[in-house]
Amino acid sequence: MSFVFQESSYNAKAKPERDKLLGFIPWFRPSSAKGYSQALEKTWEDYQDETGNRFARRDNFSDSADFIGWYASKGYFQGFEKQDARSLYLAYHEGYTGFRNKTYRKKQWLIKVADRVQAKSQIYQQQYWGCAKELKKKRFIFF
């Protein structure tokens, strides 16, 4: 959830801001990222291929959340801790190869963003644990 908050502020139609030609004319976008997860086109296609979810859309919250989980699960197999949102976000932003090469070290702004993602993750986790029992209660007689 903290990734979605950071990447799109929960805006299904989010896209990177356009570059400016001559400082004021809207030009091309710097990447193919879009949707809740700001997933790049190629990475999204990899997700669709690996999961078989060919109809997944980047502007669908459930699909985007599943994508982030899919991407993070690759980190778990590389030794990342599930609760380490900071490192997982750095890898999400830079790619796992970029993370291993520590490309983020030259981007102090990104390290600050990753710290905010970690803090937001901890807030969400505390909120969840505060109402976990209530969420697990059966709400309907038929289910």
PDB file of C-alpha atoms in Angstrom:
ATOM      1  CA  MET A   1       0.000   0.000   0.000  1.00  0.00           C
ATOM      2  CA  SER A   2       2.852   2.366   0.786  1.00  0.00           C
ATOM      3  CA  PHE A   3       4.254   1.760  -2.712  1.00  0.00           C
ATOM      4  CA  VAL A   4       0.923   2.702  -4.306  1.00  0.00           C
ATOM      5  CA  PHE A   5       0.704   5.813  -2.142  1.00  0.00           C
ATOM      6  CA  GLN A   6       4.201   6.885  -3.198  1.00  0.00           C
ATOM      7  CA  GLU A   7       3.936   5.971  -6.854  1.00  0.00           C
ATOM      8  CA  SER A   8       0.471   7.306  -7.691  1.00  0.00           C
ATOM      9  CA  SER A   9      -1.215   8.729  -4.578  1.00  0.00           C
ATOM     10  CA  TYR A  10      -3.949   6.167  -5.350  1.00  0.00           C
ATOM     11  CA  ASN A  11      -4.618   7.751  -8.753  1.00  0.00           C
ATOM     12  CA  ALA A  12      -5.500   5.077 -11.328  1.00  0.00           C
ATOM     13  CA  LYS A  13      -4.575   7.364 -14.227  1.00  0.00           C
ATOM     14  CA  ALA A  14      -1.224   8.580 -12.846  1.00  0.00           C
ATOM     15  CA  LYS A  15       1.609   9.050 -15.346  1.00  0.00           C
ATOM     16  CA  PRO A  16       5.015  10.708 -15.064  1.00  0.00           C
ATOM     17  CA  GLU A  17       5.027  14.420 -15.754  1.00  0.00           C
ATOM     18  CA  ARG A  18       5.949  15.305 -19.323  1.00  0.00           C
ATOM     19  CA  ASP A  19       9.374  16.714 -20.097  1.00  0.00           C
ATOM     20  CA  LYS A  20       9.338  20.293 -21.369  1.00  0.00           C
ATOM     21  CA  LEU A  21      10.763  21.388 -24.707  1.00  0.00           C
ATOM     22  CA  LEU A  22      12.402  24.809 -24.439  1.00  0.00           C
ATOM     23  CA  GLY A  23      11.370  24.806 -20.793  1.00  0.00           C
ATOM     24  CA  PHE A  24       7.629  25.264 -21.365  1.00  0.00           C
ATOM     25  CA  ILE A  25       6.246  23.159 -24.255  1.00  0.00           C
ATOM     26  CA  PRO A  26       4.869  19.794 -23.020  1.00  0.00           C
ATOM     27  CA  TRP A  27       6.894  17.028 -24.661  1.00  0.00           C
ATOM     28  CA  PHE A  28       7.301  13.284 -24.201  1.00  0.00           C
ATOM     29  CA  ARG A  29       6.940  11.441 -20.920  1.00  0.00           C
ATOM     30  CA  PRO A  30      10.250  10.167 -19.505  1.00  0.00           C
ATOM     31  CA  SER A  31       8.991   6.574 -19.195  1.00  0.00           C
ATOM     32  CA  SER A  32       6.127   4.207 -19.975  1.00  0.00           C
ATOM     33  CA  ALA A  33       5.079   4.076 -16.303  1.00  0.00           C
ATOM     34  CA  LYS A  34       1.397   4.467 -15.539  1.00  0.00           C
ATOM     35  CA  GLY A  35      -1.379   3.456 -13.188  1.00  0.00           C
ATOM     36  CA  TYR A  36      -1.450   2.799  -9.470  1.00  0.00           C
ATOM     37  CA  SER A  37       1.887   0.973  -9.467  1.00  0.00           C
ATOM     38  CA  GLN A  38       3.629   3.160 -12.061  1.00  0.00           C
ATOM     39  CA  ALA A  39       4.783  -0.105 -13.628  1.00  0.00           C
ATOM     40  CA  LEU A  40       6.839   0.172 -16.791  1.00  0.00           C
ATOM     41  CA  GLU A  41       5.339  -1.408 -19.909  1.00  0.00           C
ATOM     42  CA  LYS A  42       7.999  -4.139 -20.228  1.00  0.00           C
ATOM     43  CA  THR A  43       7.885  -5.089 -16.547  1.00  0.00           C
ATOM     44  CA  TRP A  44       4.083  -5.185 -16.676  1.00  0.00           C
ATOM     45  CA  GLU A  45       4.256  -7.515 -19.690  1.00  0.00           C
ATOM     46  CA  ASP A  46       6.679  -9.766 -17.773  1.00  0.00           C
ATOM     47  CA  TYR A  47       4.172  -9.846 -14.909  1.00  0.00           C
ATOM     48  CA  GLN A  48       1.325 -10.755 -17.258  1.00  0.00           C
ATOM     49  CA  ASP A  49       3.386 -13.514 -18.882  1.00  0.00           C
ATOM     50  CA  GLU A  50       4.620 -15.038 -15.613  1.00  0.00           C
ATOM     51  CA  THR A  51       1.270 -14.921 -13.829  1.00  0.00           C
ATOM     52  CA  GLY A  52      -0.935 -15.728 -16.811  1.00  0.00           C
ATOM     53  CA  ASN A  53      -2.980 -12.646 -15.960  1.00  0.00           C
ATOM     54  CA  ARG A  54      -3.174 -11.396 -19.563  1.00  0.00           C
ATOM     55  CA  PHE A  55      -6.141  -9.120 -18.846  1.00  0.00           C
ATOM     56  CA  ALA A  56      -4.514  -7.303 -15.915  1.00  0.00           C
ATOM     57  CA  ARG A  57      -4.604  -3.526 -16.199  1.00  0.00           C
ATOM     58  CA  ARG A  58      -2.334  -0.969 -14.577  1.00  0.00           C
ATOM     59  CA  ASP A  59      -5.323   1.238 -13.747  1.00  0.00           C
ATOM     60  CA  ASN A  60      -6.980  -1.578 -11.766  1.00  0.00           C
ATOM     61  CA  PHE A  61      -6.125  -1.375  -8.066  1.00  0.00           C
ATOM     62  CA  SER A  62      -6.272  -5.124  -7.454  1.00  0.00           C
ATOM     63  CA  ASP A  63      -4.080  -5.876 -10.481  1.00  0.00           C
ATOM     64  CA  SER A  64      -1.567  -3.208  -9.454  1.00  0.00           C
ATOM     65  CA  ALA A  65      -1.415  -4.488  -5.876  1.00  0.00           C
ATOM     66  CA  ASP A  66      -0.866  -8.008  -7.215  1.00  0.00           C
ATOM     67  CA  PHE A  67       1.881  -6.685  -9.498  1.00  0.00           C
ATOM     68  CA  ILE A  68       3.685  -5.053  -6.571  1.00  0.00           C
ATOM     69  CA  GLY A  69       3.397  -8.307  -4.607  1.00  0.00           C
ATOM     70  CA  TRP A  70       4.725 -10.259  -7.593  1.00  0.00           C
ATOM     71  CA  TYR A  71       7.667  -7.894  -7.949  1.00  0.00           C
ATOM     72  CA  ALA A  72       8.399  -7.909  -4.212  1.00  0.00           C
ATOM     73  CA  SER A  73       8.254 -11.719  -4.132  1.00  0.00           C
ATOM     74  CA  LYS A  74      11.259 -11.742  -6.442  1.00  0.00           C
ATOM     75  CA  GLY A  75      13.066  -9.823  -3.713  1.00  0.00           C
ATOM     76  CA  TYR A  76      12.113 -12.340  -1.042  1.00  0.00           C
ATOM     77  CA  PHE A  77      13.889 -15.039  -3.038  1.00  0.00           C
ATOM     78  CA  GLN A  78      16.969 -12.809  -3.172  1.00  0.00           C
ATOM     79  CA  GLY A  79      17.102 -12.407   0.594  1.00  0.00           C
ATOM     80  CA  PHE A  80      14.994  -9.287   1.153  1.00  0.00           C
ATOM     81  CA  GLU A  81      12.937  -9.193   4.331  1.00  0.00           C
ATOM     82  CA  LYS A  82       9.191  -8.876   3.756  1.00  0.00           C
ATOM     83  CA  GLN A  83       8.960  -6.021   6.264  1.00  0.00           C
ATOM     84  CA  ASP A  84      11.866  -4.070   4.732  1.00  0.00           C
ATOM     85  CA  ALA A  85       9.773  -1.697   2.628  1.00  0.00           C
ATOM     86  CA  ARG A  86      12.736   0.669   2.279  1.00  0.00           C
ATOM     87  CA  SER A  87      14.997  -1.833   0.497  1.00  0.00           C
ATOM     88  CA  LEU A  88      12.112  -3.317  -1.460  1.00  0.00           C
ATOM     89  CA  TYR A  89      11.141   0.155  -2.679  1.00  0.00           C
ATOM     90  CA  LEU A  90      14.717   0.965  -3.689  1.00  0.00           C
ATOM     91  CA  ALA A  91      14.796  -2.301  -5.661  1.00  0.00           C
ATOM     92  CA  TYR A  92      11.355  -1.528  -7.119  1.00  0.00           C
ATOM     93  CA  HIS A  93      12.600   1.849  -8.318  1.00  0.00           C
ATOM     94  CA  GLU A  94      16.078   0.851  -9.475  1.00  0.00           C
ATOM     95  CA  GLY A  95      15.449  -2.780 -10.416  1.00  0.00           C
ATOM     96  CA  TYR A  96      17.098  -5.650  -8.566  1.00  0.00           C
ATOM     97  CA  THR A  97      20.306  -5.308 -10.585  1.00  0.00           C
ATOM     98  CA  GLY A  98      20.422  -1.577  -9.866  1.00  0.00           C
ATOM     99  CA  PHE A  99      19.837  -2.286  -6.195  1.00  0.00           C
ATOM    100  CA  ARG A 100      22.689  -4.836  -6.106  1.00  0.00           C
ATOM    101  CA  ASN A 101      24.912  -2.265  -7.832  1.00  0.00           C
ATOM    102  CA  LYS A 102      23.775   0.345  -5.269  1.00  0.00           C
ATOM    103  CA  THR A 103      22.789   2.881  -7.940  1.00  0.00           C
ATOM    104  CA  TYR A 104      20.486   4.518  -5.394  1.00  0.00           C
ATOM    105  CA  ARG A 105      23.479   5.752  -3.379  1.00  0.00           C
ATOM    106  CA  LYS A 106      23.959   8.546  -5.914  1.00  0.00           C
ATOM    107  CA  LYS A 107      20.309   9.593  -5.512  1.00  0.00           C
ATOM    108  CA  GLN A 108      19.828  11.124  -2.082  1.00  0.00           C
ATOM    109  CA  TRP A 109      16.306  12.164  -3.032  1.00  0.00           C
ATOM    110  CA  LEU A 110      15.428   8.501  -3.680  1.00  0.00           C
ATOM    111  CA  ILE A 111      16.819   7.397  -0.329  1.00  0.00           C
ATOM    112  CA  LYS A 112      14.575  10.000   1.350  1.00  0.00           C
ATOM    113  CA  VAL A 113      11.590   8.733  -0.624  1.00  0.00           C
ATOM    114  CA  ALA A 114      12.386   5.135   0.386  1.00  0.00           C
ATOM    115  CA  ASP A 115      12.533   6.243   4.027  1.00  0.00           C
ATOM    116  CA  ARG A 116       9.056   7.786   3.641  1.00  0.00           C
ATOM    117  CA  VAL A 117       7.786   4.567   2.054  1.00  0.00           C
ATOM    118  CA  GLN A 118       9.136   2.602   5.035  1.00  0.00           C
ATOM    119  CA  ALA A 119       7.495   5.007   7.503  1.00  0.00           C
ATOM    120  CA  LYS A 120       4.156   4.849   5.657  1.00  0.00           C
ATOM    121  CA  SER A 121       4.418   1.054   5.571  1.00  0.00           C
ATOM    122  CA  GLN A 122       4.826   0.969   9.344  1.00  0.00           C
ATOM    123  CA  ILE A 123       1.786   3.223   9.785  1.00  0.00           C
ATOM    124  CA  TYR A 124      -0.311   0.961   7.552  1.00  0.00           C
ATOM    125  CA  GLN A 125       0.932  -2.106   9.424  1.00  0.00           C
ATOM    126  CA  GLN A 126      -0.047  -0.591  12.792  1.00  0.00           C
ATOM    127  CA  GLN A 127      -3.465   0.338  11.420  1.00  0.00           C
ATOM    128  CA  TYR A 128      -3.958  -3.195  10.154  1.00  0.00           C
ATOM    129  CA  TRP A 129      -3.006  -4.805  13.455  1.00  0.00           C
ATOM    130  CA  GLY A 130      -5.325  -2.394  15.231  1.00  0.00           C
ATOM    131  CA  CYS A 131      -8.330  -3.756  13.365  1.00  0.00           C
ATOM    132  CA  ALA A 132      -7.191  -7.247  12.271  1.00  0.00           C
ATOM    133  CA  LYS A 133      -9.677  -9.048  14.541  1.00  0.00           C
ATOM    134  CA  GLU A 134     -12.534  -6.955  13.205  1.00  0.00           C
ATOM    135  CA  LEU A 135     -11.514  -7.640   9.608  1.00  0.00           C
ATOM    136  CA  LYS A 136     -11.473 -11.403  10.210  1.00  0.00           C
ATOM    137  CA  LYS A 137     -15.036 -11.498  11.549  1.00  0.00           C
ATOM    138  CA  LYS A 138     -17.605 -13.054   9.264  1.00  0.00           C
ATOM    139  CA  ARG A 139     -19.976 -10.328   8.201  1.00  0.00           C
ATOM    140  CA  PHE A 140     -22.648 -12.236   6.336  1.00  0.00           C
ATOM    141  CA  ILE A 141     -24.682 -15.248   7.345  1.00  0.00           C
ATOM    142  CA  PHE A 142     -24.285 -16.861   3.937  1.00  0.00           C
ATOM    143  CA  PHE A 143     -20.493 -16.613   3.661  1.00  0.00           C
TER     144      PHE A 143
END
